[in-house]
Amino acid sequence: MEDTIKIEDIIKPENIVFEKTSCLTDNVLSYCPGCGHGVAHRITMEVVEEMGIQDQTIGIAPVGCSVLAYDFMNIDMQQAAHGRAPAVATGLKRVYPNKFVFTYQGDGDLAAIGTAETIHACNRGENIVIIFINNGIYGMTGGQMAPTTLPGMKSSTTPYGRNAAMMGHPIKITELVAHLPGTCYVTRQAVHTPGAVRKAKKAIRKAFENQKLNKGLSFVEIVSNCNSGWKMTPVDSNNWMVENMFPYYPMGDIKDE
Amino acid sequence: MKELRLMKGNEAIAEAAIRCGVDAYYGYPITPQSEVMEYLTAEEPYKTTGMVVLQAESEIASIHMVHGAAGGGKKSMTSSSSPGISLMTEGISYLAGSEIPCLIVNVQRGGPGLGTIQPGQADYFQATKGGGHGDYRLIVLAPASVQEMADFVDLSFELAFKYRNPALILSDGAIGQMMEKVYLPEQKERLTDEEVAQKYGDWATIGKSPNKERNILTSLELQSERQEKHNFHLQAKYKKIEENEIRYEKINCENADYMLVAYGMSARICQKVIQLGKEKGINIGLIRPITLWPFPSQVIKESANNVKGILTVEMSAGQMVEDVRLAVEGKVPVEHYGRFGGMIPSPDEVLNALEQKLIGK
Amino acid sequence: MAKVRGAVVIDTEKCKGCDLCVVACPTSVLLLAKEVNGKGYNYSYMENPDSCTGCMNCAMVCPDSVITVYRLKPQKSAVEA
């Protein structure tokens, strides 16, 4: 009996349960197939759409793979120098305390060259949201070692694996900023499964709600993949991420005040 | 009525910033300009005009905070001294590339490196030739008095917003630290968010309203054709600034046999040199560039028709002298006299140099 | 019991064939095509459309937001069934 329902009967505007948010542009994402950036972009913009704050939200794009975030997020944006997004966001938010300001940064940008800007924006309790994509590698420049690269992990500048004795240890910057009194919400999420995506979106929503309540800085890390840099298929890279990244960067809220 | 006060140059900059309705100051302490932020934090303009004052974690953060606020169409500024300006050059290049109007104040000290905390004028190249990477120009104003420290704040913002370009006040530790009387401008209201939206809504990142294209401030363009086009646009803008915004002062230039070219602190010293020359029967004039970029090349070139020689006086090993030589095109000898590393030339030294280098020849 | 019926429309020209939706689909509706799109990617398509429940899992993990999901309301299918 059910077979009498034709596909055309289902594919009608009134039956849409999911479509791309209008807070994303129609530009084709510049990311590699299967890259977590796309989902992170989408859920951030879905939150902006659902909160009805597109006209009050300004994003700060980083340097790295997501340098072109402004091509995809359908909002006003500034593109910051490498690592400086939290300072740019600070300057903007201080003169527009009622607008929503967020940065979107990768691990090289946020946890290496921009460490000072990150730590001090967090420490001042700037009333902004930081979305931090951690895939343990510099993607844009060709897969070099990042501050978050795991011990033993190969990259184009650690071709034999990261030797912690020589190159130091991966930095858990999220745990670090959780210690600062200026942060009100610090969480680590992922976007590799439907369930994880839904959770990550809830976290981003909470971060933006915190900003509305002037609670301080909300810091949302998303552990992600870099299948091109890791030299794996997208599906394999997600599996590798679960097996190797998650034990070092465990999921969940670190601080929620 | 304009208010008359006795103030340090650095304080005058700070007070003028409050009075001309600046929205935000982001800074980091460094001698000899720390009074700017000290004055602002003592005055607490956030309680009166609503001006934001924030001490950043570094000069790098300061300039990028300016990027954020100025990118929102707000009048935003920072100040520092030479080594701090070096740190800021990254951000200044981005501001120029993204065409974000703002004000940077450099109260110069002697260099290179950490150098000295005493005054210097050795950042001329950095200020006028770019400083950071890429083809860009800053509008550079050189105050020679505490009065001009105050006056140039408003003027800098006027020019910066007119051309959507960063402006830089190139002062030095002497002008910053000295106390003089200064007529302060009357208090201007800061623009409201609505006024900013109305005036700068076509480029400022203030939130995309449904009926308007979104505003993107970026210095990145991966397509070379488009990046070149952007550069052509910048160059056309710079040409327009060169055509319209040159400022200078001529002192005793009529019938002068020798010409001094000096800016800022050195120009003050040169005024005494003119007097000493007169006593010796040497007729000396002074051209004081007020805008170091755009540089008053034409007036210097014209002066070369009437004088026997030109001496530039700078607290550097000779930087502006290159621009003077380019302007003069070899018509008359152009020599340089400078002290540096924190030393200030005396009028006697300058007159001696003029006699030896130009008259004695 | 009425089965929830759904369907997806994939913007095949924008699909990059990453396979994440195929793995995420609990009812094995999706597969990557043998053919490629204009960019040379084996795009995702509904191989078993009858099994689609419109659960949105594919759209959740799609990095390129190329999947639109449709679902018939259960009571509607019940009536028709």
XYZ file of C-alpha atoms in Angstrom:
699
model
C 0.000 0.000 0.000
C 2.806 2.344 0.966
C 4.293 1.864 -2.444
C 1.457 3.846 -3.885
C 3.151 6.946 -2.463
C 5.324 8.301 -5.177
C 8.519 10.235 -4.601
C 6.885 13.239 -6.221
C 4.247 13.156 -3.487
C 6.942 13.487 -0.859
C 9.146 16.066 -2.541
C 6.877 19.032 -2.061
C 7.723 22.323 -0.348
C 5.263 21.646 2.475
C 7.114 18.443 3.344
C 10.556 19.999 3.750
C 12.034 19.075 7.123
C 15.584 20.177 6.407
C 17.101 22.635 3.995
C 20.176 24.794 3.884
C 19.863 27.859 6.092
C 19.562 31.219 4.360
C 22.380 32.406 6.620
C 24.734 30.474 4.346
C 25.449 31.877 0.896
C 25.045 29.793 -2.259
C 28.789 29.778 -2.892
C 30.326 26.306 -3.145
C 32.465 25.734 -0.061
C 36.178 25.763 -0.784
C 36.813 22.938 1.675
C 37.926 19.434 0.705
C 35.241 16.742 0.474
C 34.194 15.568 3.928
C 35.889 18.397 5.841
C 34.282 19.249 9.174
C 34.461 22.980 8.462
C 31.335 22.772 6.321
C 29.192 21.359 9.100
C 30.684 23.759 11.650
C 29.857 26.679 9.340
C 26.346 25.388 8.810
C 25.400 24.834 12.434
C 26.843 28.216 13.412
C 24.730 29.909 10.770
C 21.690 27.800 11.722
C 22.017 29.152 15.256
C 22.221 32.706 13.904
C 19.110 32.075 11.799
C 17.162 30.421 14.616
C 17.978 33.223 17.045
C 16.941 35.787 14.445
C 20.191 37.724 14.829
C 21.559 37.781 11.276
C 21.318 41.581 11.201
C 23.190 41.945 14.506
C 25.914 39.345 14.045
C 29.437 40.046 12.874
C 31.876 37.211 12.355
C 35.653 37.391 12.380
C 37.371 35.057 9.938
C 40.875 33.743 10.642
C 43.822 32.853 8.446
C 43.918 29.234 7.389
C 41.464 27.014 5.546
C 38.538 29.028 6.874
C 40.026 32.364 5.800
C 37.230 32.511 3.230
C 34.495 31.874 5.813
C 33.066 35.237 4.755
C 32.330 33.797 1.319
C 30.017 31.250 2.902
C 28.516 32.877 5.981
C 25.816 35.283 4.886
C 26.584 37.943 7.480
C 28.852 40.977 7.841
C 32.391 39.793 8.479
C 35.927 41.015 9.001
C 38.937 38.954 8.030
C 41.634 39.145 10.678
C 45.374 38.655 10.432
C 46.712 35.241 11.484
C 45.781 34.622 15.115
C 44.421 38.102 15.766
C 40.706 37.358 15.494
C 40.069 37.569 19.276
C 41.647 41.050 19.332
C 39.592 42.155 16.331
C 36.474 40.746 17.990
C 37.375 42.531 21.235
C 37.722 45.880 19.486
C 34.431 45.479 17.666
C 32.418 44.115 20.585
C 33.586 46.891 22.902
C 32.116 49.544 20.613
C 29.000 47.500 19.809
C 28.167 45.775 23.108
C 24.663 44.880 21.916
C 25.709 43.123 18.742
C 26.749 39.471 18.471
C 30.423 38.969 17.685
C 32.142 35.648 17.162
C 35.463 34.396 15.858
C 35.919 31.254 13.841
C 39.478 29.949 14.076
C 41.577 26.913 13.400
C 44.145 25.368 15.715
C 47.218 26.956 14.135
C 45.570 30.358 14.175
C 44.159 30.150 17.692
C 46.649 27.988 19.580
C 49.996 28.935 18.018
C 50.381 32.391 16.456
C 47.298 33.762 18.229
C 47.910 32.270 21.682
C 48.315 35.645 23.363
C 45.199 37.106 21.739
C 43.222 33.978 22.668
C 44.350 33.828 26.281
C 43.858 37.528 26.935
C 40.461 37.809 25.275
C 39.403 34.844 27.426
C 41.001 36.346 30.513
C 39.291 39.703 30.049
C 36.022 37.833 29.731
C 35.219 39.494 26.431
C 31.576 38.946 25.760
C 32.135 37.064 22.515
C 31.976 33.521 21.150
C 35.083 31.720 19.955
C 34.529 28.719 17.683
C 37.720 26.716 17.524
C 38.212 24.020 14.889
C 40.905 21.583 15.968
C 42.066 19.117 13.342
C 45.640 18.829 14.536
C 47.202 20.218 11.371
C 47.756 23.304 9.226
C 45.440 22.453 6.353
C 45.680 25.515 4.121
C 49.453 25.578 3.831
C 49.754 21.881 3.082
C 49.468 19.835 6.244
C 52.280 21.047 8.492
C 52.534 20.293 12.216
C 50.101 22.300 14.320
C 50.351 23.022 18.058
C 47.652 20.351 18.420
C 49.313 17.633 16.308
C 49.336 14.398 18.307
C 52.601 12.736 19.404
C 53.725 10.406 16.660
C 51.332 11.954 14.156
C 52.752 12.511 10.708
C 52.532 15.867 9.008
C 54.486 17.538 6.225
C 56.901 19.017 8.774
C 56.918 15.916 10.983
C 57.268 13.325 8.224
C 58.409 10.699 10.751
C 55.800 11.626 13.325
C 55.752 14.367 15.970
C 58.558 13.779 18.399
C 57.408 15.413 21.620
C 60.943 15.563 23.008
C 61.981 17.687 20.061
C 58.785 19.477 19.050
C 56.907 19.740 22.286
C 53.534 18.356 23.232
C 50.144 19.041 21.733
C 48.571 21.945 23.558
C 45.188 21.517 25.214
C 44.275 25.153 24.903
C 40.628 24.503 25.675
C 41.462 23.112 29.109
C 43.837 26.039 29.531
C 41.249 28.745 28.867
C 38.754 26.945 31.103
C 40.997 27.925 34.025
C 40.511 31.622 33.293
C 37.765 33.381 35.215
C 36.699 35.302 32.092
C 35.324 32.231 30.333
C 31.782 31.205 31.247
C 31.334 28.215 28.974
C 34.073 25.977 27.612
C 33.183 22.844 25.736
C 34.632 20.327 23.304
C 32.453 18.917 20.560
C 32.682 17.123 17.219
C 30.649 16.986 14.010
C 31.344 13.489 12.674
C 27.963 11.846 13.390
C 24.388 13.146 13.293
C 24.231 12.967 17.096
C 27.508 14.828 17.511
C 26.342 17.514 15.090
C 23.134 18.045 17.051
C 25.117 18.325 20.302
C 27.662 20.686 18.800
C 24.882 22.897 17.520
C 23.314 23.001 20.986
C 26.695 24.065 22.370
C 27.006 26.873 19.826
C 23.454 27.958 20.595
C 24.298 28.079 24.275
C 27.415 30.116 23.527
C 25.415 32.716 21.616
C 22.721 32.767 24.325
C 25.494 33.422 26.864
C 26.597 36.402 24.803
C 23.041 37.707 24.842
C 23.124 37.461 28.640
C 26.543 39.189 28.848
C 27.975 36.207 30.675
C 31.500 36.414 29.316
C 33.462 34.424 26.803
C 32.093 31.146 25.467
C 34.634 28.842 23.884
C 33.465 25.991 21.683
C 36.129 23.618 20.410
C 35.152 21.306 17.580
C 37.546 18.415 17.108
C 37.538 17.858 13.401
C 39.217 15.975 10.595
C 41.602 16.903 7.819
C 41.315 14.019 5.424
C 43.563 15.674 2.820
C 46.260 16.503 5.352
C 45.929 13.187 7.125
C 45.898 11.454 3.731
C 42.778 9.385 4.368
C 39.280 9.128 2.956
C 36.729 11.299 4.772
C 35.137 8.238 6.399
C 38.511 6.844 7.487
C 39.608 10.217 8.811
C 36.523 10.429 11.007
C 37.247 6.952 12.343
C 40.886 7.876 12.933
C 39.752 11.012 14.728
C 37.531 8.993 17.079
C 40.295 6.494 17.803
C 43.206 8.900 18.164
C 42.053 12.458 18.710
C 39.203 11.825 21.141
C 41.331 10.100 23.807
C 43.655 13.130 23.871
C 40.895 15.696 23.345
C 37.924 14.204 25.224
C 34.412 15.314 24.327
C 32.099 17.281 26.584
C 31.703 20.414 28.657
C 34.776 21.484 30.595
C 33.175 24.506 32.201
C 29.599 25.744 32.325
C 28.834 28.585 34.681
C 35.349 79.726 23.615
C 38.251 77.410 23.177
C 39.795 76.272 26.411
C 43.460 77.142 27.023
C 45.589 74.706 28.997
C 49.220 73.886 29.705
C 49.747 70.288 28.710
C 52.205 67.669 27.542
C 51.975 66.730 23.892
C 50.905 63.202 24.789
C 48.171 64.531 27.069
C 46.996 66.909 24.364
C 46.524 63.974 21.994
C 44.462 62.157 24.619
C 42.320 65.170 25.521
C 41.775 66.017 21.855
C 40.689 62.426 21.220
C 37.995 62.702 23.866
C 36.903 66.092 22.588
C 36.660 65.172 18.934
C 34.352 62.293 19.697
C 36.686 59.325 19.303
C 34.864 56.049 20.017
C 37.728 53.834 21.070
C 41.352 53.882 22.136
C 43.305 50.630 22.409
C 46.907 50.834 23.561
C 49.910 49.323 25.258
C 52.419 51.155 27.428
C 55.737 52.253 25.968
C 57.992 55.208 26.742
C 57.865 58.046 25.691
C 54.107 57.953 24.918
C 52.597 56.250 27.972
C 50.888 59.478 29.069
C 48.344 59.051 26.282
C 46.741 56.012 27.887
C 47.476 57.192 31.430
C 45.605 60.409 30.737
C 42.688 58.576 29.147
C 42.340 56.068 31.980
C 42.438 58.907 34.513
C 39.825 60.930 32.611
C 37.522 57.906 32.228
C 35.799 59.154 29.078
C 33.686 55.966 29.054
C 31.712 57.657 31.840
C 31.227 60.881 29.910
C 31.383 60.579 26.129
C 31.154 56.786 26.096
C 34.608 56.445 24.547
C 36.116 52.992 25.078
C 39.608 52.906 26.578
C 41.273 49.518 26.840
C 44.802 48.426 27.657
C 45.640 45.536 25.369
C 48.072 42.684 25.961
C 50.431 43.933 23.240
C 50.775 46.425 20.429
C 49.769 43.613 18.096
C 46.496 43.199 19.934
C 46.004 46.988 20.114
C 46.164 47.507 16.385
C 43.880 44.552 15.696
C 41.392 45.841 18.257
C 41.466 49.070 16.263
C 40.802 46.915 13.178
C 37.696 45.488 14.805
C 36.243 48.752 16.082
C 37.210 50.851 13.063
C 35.839 48.101 10.835
C 32.532 48.819 12.531
C 32.775 52.425 11.306
C 33.785 53.797 14.710
C 36.476 56.427 15.231
C 39.238 54.266 16.659
C 42.858 54.904 17.477
C 45.984 53.621 19.109
C 49.323 55.139 20.038
C 52.779 53.786 20.602
C 56.453 54.510 20.115
C 58.866 53.134 17.545
C 59.387 49.496 18.678
C 55.665 49.188 19.320
C 54.857 50.588 15.892
C 57.098 47.912 14.387
C 54.893 45.305 16.060
C 51.828 47.052 14.695
C 52.970 47.113 11.094
C 51.324 43.758 10.414
C 47.974 45.162 11.435
C 48.576 48.475 9.676
C 49.151 46.651 6.395
C 45.849 44.785 6.862
C 44.058 48.039 7.718
C 45.413 49.677 4.577
C 44.545 46.630 2.459
C 41.017 46.453 3.841
C 40.686 50.257 3.618
C 39.743 50.772 7.244
C 40.014 54.376 8.469
C 41.710 54.832 11.835
C 44.454 56.762 13.604
C 47.832 55.502 14.744
C 50.130 57.797 16.746
C 53.880 57.208 16.769
C 55.756 59.211 19.413
C 59.132 58.252 18.022
C 62.207 57.295 20.005
C 65.698 56.535 18.820
C 66.433 53.125 17.338
C 67.134 50.622 15.923
C 65.984 47.751 18.115
C 65.060 48.783 21.604
C 67.234 51.837 20.947
C 66.664 54.580 23.460
C 63.709 56.213 25.133
C 64.924 59.634 23.981
C 63.357 61.332 20.951
C 64.119 60.329 17.393
C 62.884 60.776 13.829
C 64.224 57.568 12.393
C 60.819 56.038 11.577
C 60.293 58.300 8.560
C 60.865 55.492 6.062
C 58.589 53.168 8.026
C 55.813 55.768 8.177
C 55.968 57.144 4.655
C 57.129 54.237 2.511
C 54.766 51.632 3.890
C 56.460 49.968 6.824
C 54.574 46.727 6.535
C 54.283 44.431 3.534
C 52.597 45.271 0.255
C 52.000 48.456 -1.713
C 50.218 50.822 0.622
C 50.423 54.340 1.965
C 49.401 55.986 5.184
C 48.367 59.609 5.483
C 51.199 60.898 7.690
C 50.943 64.118 9.679
C 53.922 65.567 11.556
C 53.067 67.910 14.433
C 55.696 70.417 15.554
C 53.943 71.674 18.682
C 51.652 70.567 21.452
C 48.924 72.573 19.700
C 49.371 70.520 16.566
C 49.350 67.293 18.606
C 45.829 68.275 19.621
C 44.730 69.677 16.242
C 45.945 66.762 14.175
C 43.762 64.213 15.954
C 40.611 65.619 14.421
C 42.321 66.318 11.102
C 43.643 62.747 10.935
C 40.194 61.265 11.420
C 38.724 63.658 8.877
C 41.255 62.548 6.270
C 41.117 58.886 7.283
C 37.347 58.684 6.824
C 37.403 60.852 3.709
C 39.684 58.366 1.960
C 38.962 55.180 3.958
C 42.638 54.942 4.818
C 44.647 54.705 8.045
C 46.260 57.958 9.143
C 49.395 58.229 11.240
C 50.631 61.077 13.422
C 54.409 60.940 13.357
C 55.550 62.777 16.442
C 58.580 62.278 18.638
C 59.488 61.964 22.286
C 60.327 65.668 22.596
C 56.967 66.923 21.316
C 55.220 64.190 23.301
C 56.911 65.101 26.568
C 57.191 68.899 26.329
C 54.602 71.117 27.946
C 53.103 74.048 26.062
C 49.929 76.017 26.076
C 47.278 74.517 23.908
C 43.852 75.671 22.811
C 41.610 72.637 23.075
C 38.766 72.046 20.659
C 35.214 72.109 21.904
C 33.582 68.829 22.798
C 32.040 67.076 19.800
C 29.337 64.463 20.227
C 30.282 60.934 19.278
C 28.252 59.591 16.380
C 25.405 57.336 17.427
C 25.198 53.783 16.057
C 22.427 54.975 13.748
C 24.542 57.843 12.447
C 27.457 55.472 11.856
C 25.117 53.133 9.975
C 23.891 56.004 7.861
C 27.328 57.398 7.074
C 29.376 54.237 6.729
C 26.759 51.530 6.255
C 28.016 50.837 2.752
C 31.242 49.318 4.054
C 31.271 49.035 7.875
C 30.564 45.642 9.460
C 27.610 46.475 11.669
C 25.276 43.600 10.859
C 23.641 42.696 7.561
C 20.129 44.050 7.430
C 17.730 42.025 5.246
C 17.517 44.587 2.448
C 21.227 45.187 2.110
C 24.283 43.369 0.760
C 26.562 42.107 3.487
C 29.758 44.004 4.199
C 33.035 42.140 4.128
C 36.295 43.698 5.255
C 39.181 41.658 3.948
C 42.600 42.220 2.469
C 42.607 38.787 0.812
C 41.917 38.165 -2.847
C 43.090 34.834 -4.164
C 42.436 35.715 -7.795
C 45.413 37.698 -9.012
C 43.367 39.672 -11.531
C 41.108 40.907 -8.774
C 43.954 41.577 -6.357
C 45.663 43.648 -9.048
C 42.426 45.523 -9.643
C 42.208 46.242 -5.918
C 45.781 47.524 -6.010
C 44.978 49.795 -8.955
C 42.064 51.119 -6.933
C 44.341 51.799 -3.957
C 46.910 53.525 -6.156
C 44.217 55.735 -7.700
C 43.096 56.681 -4.206
C 46.665 57.492 -3.168
C 47.035 59.683 -6.263
C 43.917 61.576 -5.263
C 45.323 62.086 -1.763
C 48.571 63.358 -3.279
C 46.628 65.818 -5.407
C 44.478 67.164 -2.598
C 46.009 66.786 0.815
C 49.558 68.113 0.786
C 50.180 70.402 3.716
C 53.304 72.382 4.602
C 54.480 75.591 6.195
C 56.922 78.078 4.625
C 58.911 80.263 6.964
C 61.117 83.132 5.751
C 61.282 81.618 2.282
C 61.068 84.860 0.331
C 64.537 85.975 -0.704
C 66.167 83.051 1.107
C 69.542 81.991 -0.266
C 69.556 78.671 1.510
C 66.633 76.436 2.394
C 66.156 74.138 5.348
C 63.672 71.297 5.112
C 62.664 69.808 8.449
C 59.571 68.465 10.187
C 58.397 68.095 13.774
C 60.978 68.766 16.493
C 63.736 69.470 13.968
C 61.607 72.184 12.333
C 61.380 74.004 15.667
C 65.153 73.958 15.981
C 65.467 75.229 12.420
C 63.411 78.303 13.272
C 66.188 79.296 15.651
C 68.720 78.539 12.915
C 66.977 81.100 10.682
C 67.476 83.706 13.425
C 71.125 82.774 13.992
C 71.701 82.954 10.240
C 70.254 86.424 10.073
C 72.720 87.564 12.729
C 75.519 86.235 10.508
C 74.011 87.757 7.382
C 72.921 84.435 5.902
C 69.376 84.479 4.582
C 67.838 81.104 5.380
C 64.302 79.847 4.760
C 62.476 76.795 6.086
C 59.990 74.493 4.461
C 58.244 72.414 7.080
C 56.320 69.459 5.626
C 53.177 68.939 7.690
C 52.086 65.951 5.654
C 55.073 63.650 5.263
C 52.936 61.564 2.958
C 51.729 62.989 0.692
C 55.083 64.770 0.555
C 55.214 68.446 -0.520
C 57.594 67.732 -3.400
C 56.344 70.505 -5.667
C 56.979 73.367 -3.268
C 60.455 72.019 -2.520
C 61.143 71.635 -6.234
C 60.060 75.224 -6.864
C 62.188 76.529 -3.998
C 65.221 75.006 -5.693
C 64.878 77.621 -8.431
C 65.625 80.396 -5.984
C 68.175 79.031 -3.508
C 71.801 77.964 -3.684
C 71.395 74.844 -1.624
C 69.088 72.847 0.621
C 69.829 71.233 3.961
C 67.493 68.726 5.541
C 67.609 68.416 9.283
C 66.348 65.205 10.819
C 66.902 63.245 14.007
C 67.985 60.331 11.837
C 70.882 59.331 9.624
C 69.052 60.909 6.695
C 65.703 59.587 5.526
C 63.505 62.491 4.378
C 66.554 63.825 2.533
C 65.947 61.138 -0.095
C 62.512 62.567 -0.874
C 63.910 66.092 -0.967
C 66.607 64.999 -3.436
C 63.965 63.310 -5.597
C 61.949 66.532 -5.560
C 64.898 68.794 -6.380
C 66.102 66.604 -9.260
C 69.697 67.700 -8.825
C 69.054 71.388 -9.492
C 70.925 72.463 -6.357
C 72.969 70.569 -3.783
C 70.852 68.830 -1.137
C 72.675 67.920 2.050
C 71.608 66.327 5.276
C 72.427 67.045 8.861
C 71.203 64.757 11.591
C 71.734 63.597 15.132
C 70.261 60.317 16.225
C 70.111 57.651 18.894
C 68.105 60.046 21.051
C 70.261 63.143 20.428
C 68.656 66.416 19.392
C 70.684 68.782 17.171
C 71.356 72.276 18.492
C 70.720 75.356 16.312
C 74.457 76.158 16.296
C 75.300 72.711 15.018
C 72.768 73.060 12.241
C 74.040 76.465 11.159
C 77.612 75.140 11.210
C 76.538 72.213 9.074
C 74.824 74.536 6.625
C 77.911 76.693 6.339
C 80.248 73.747 5.891
C 78.153 71.608 3.614
C 76.577 74.287 1.428
C 78.381 77.640 1.721
C 81.904 76.354 2.251
C 81.668 74.327 -0.936
C 1.753 0.438 11.388
C 2.248 3.332 9.020
C 5.769 3.737 7.891
C 7.245 7.211 7.865
C 8.101 8.089 4.322
C 10.807 10.500 3.392
C 12.975 11.532 0.508
C 16.028 13.610 -0.117
C 17.025 15.875 -2.956
C 20.736 16.189 -3.484
C 22.288 19.090 -5.342
C 24.464 16.711 -7.296
C 26.536 19.443 -8.930
C 27.609 20.768 -5.515
C 28.054 17.308 -3.938
C 31.699 16.387 -3.399
C 31.100 12.664 -2.959
C 32.645 12.497 0.495
C 30.541 9.464 1.421
C 29.698 10.751 4.903
C 25.937 10.766 4.201
C 26.085 7.219 2.881
C 27.672 6.060 6.137
C 25.297 8.144 8.265
C 22.110 6.806 6.660
C 20.529 4.237 9.028
C 18.366 2.671 6.312
C 20.964 2.377 3.543
C 19.140 4.683 1.181
C 22.137 6.491 -0.223
C 25.044 5.421 -2.360
C 27.688 7.187 -4.381
C 26.952 7.144 -8.093
C 29.263 5.451 -10.563
C 28.866 8.541 -12.718
C 30.565 11.798 -11.814
C 29.319 15.360 -11.709
C 30.831 18.355 -13.472
C 33.654 18.520 -10.948
C 34.437 14.825 -11.258
C 32.939 13.733 -7.974
C 30.890 10.552 -7.568
C 27.851 12.256 -6.178
C 25.443 10.812 -3.651
C 21.989 9.610 -4.747
C 19.031 7.629 -3.431
C 19.692 4.016 -4.414
C 16.839 2.736 -2.226
C 14.367 5.602 -2.035
C 11.628 3.454 -0.540
C 13.656 3.012 2.631
C 14.037 6.736 3.323
C 12.349 7.886 6.513
C 13.394 11.532 6.243
C 15.427 11.237 9.446
C 17.834 14.008 8.326
C 20.970 12.152 9.437
C 22.478 12.549 5.980
C 21.815 16.289 5.986
C 23.254 16.631 9.499
C 26.668 15.340 8.459
C 26.729 16.807 4.957
C 29.574 19.359 5.000
C 28.330 21.086 1.885
C 24.660 21.506 2.798
C 23.618 19.970 -0.501
C 20.863 17.736 0.908
C 17.273 18.868 1.322
C 15.120 16.452 3.300
C 11.394 15.873 2.847
C 9.099 13.873 5.094
C 5.448 13.005 4.821
C 3.633 13.483 8.072
C 2.900 10.015 9.592
C -0.871 10.591 9.890
C -0.976 11.497 6.226
C 0.686 8.237 5.241
C -1.615 6.387 7.627
C -4.644 7.777 5.862
C -3.276 6.868 2.502
C -2.270 3.438 3.708
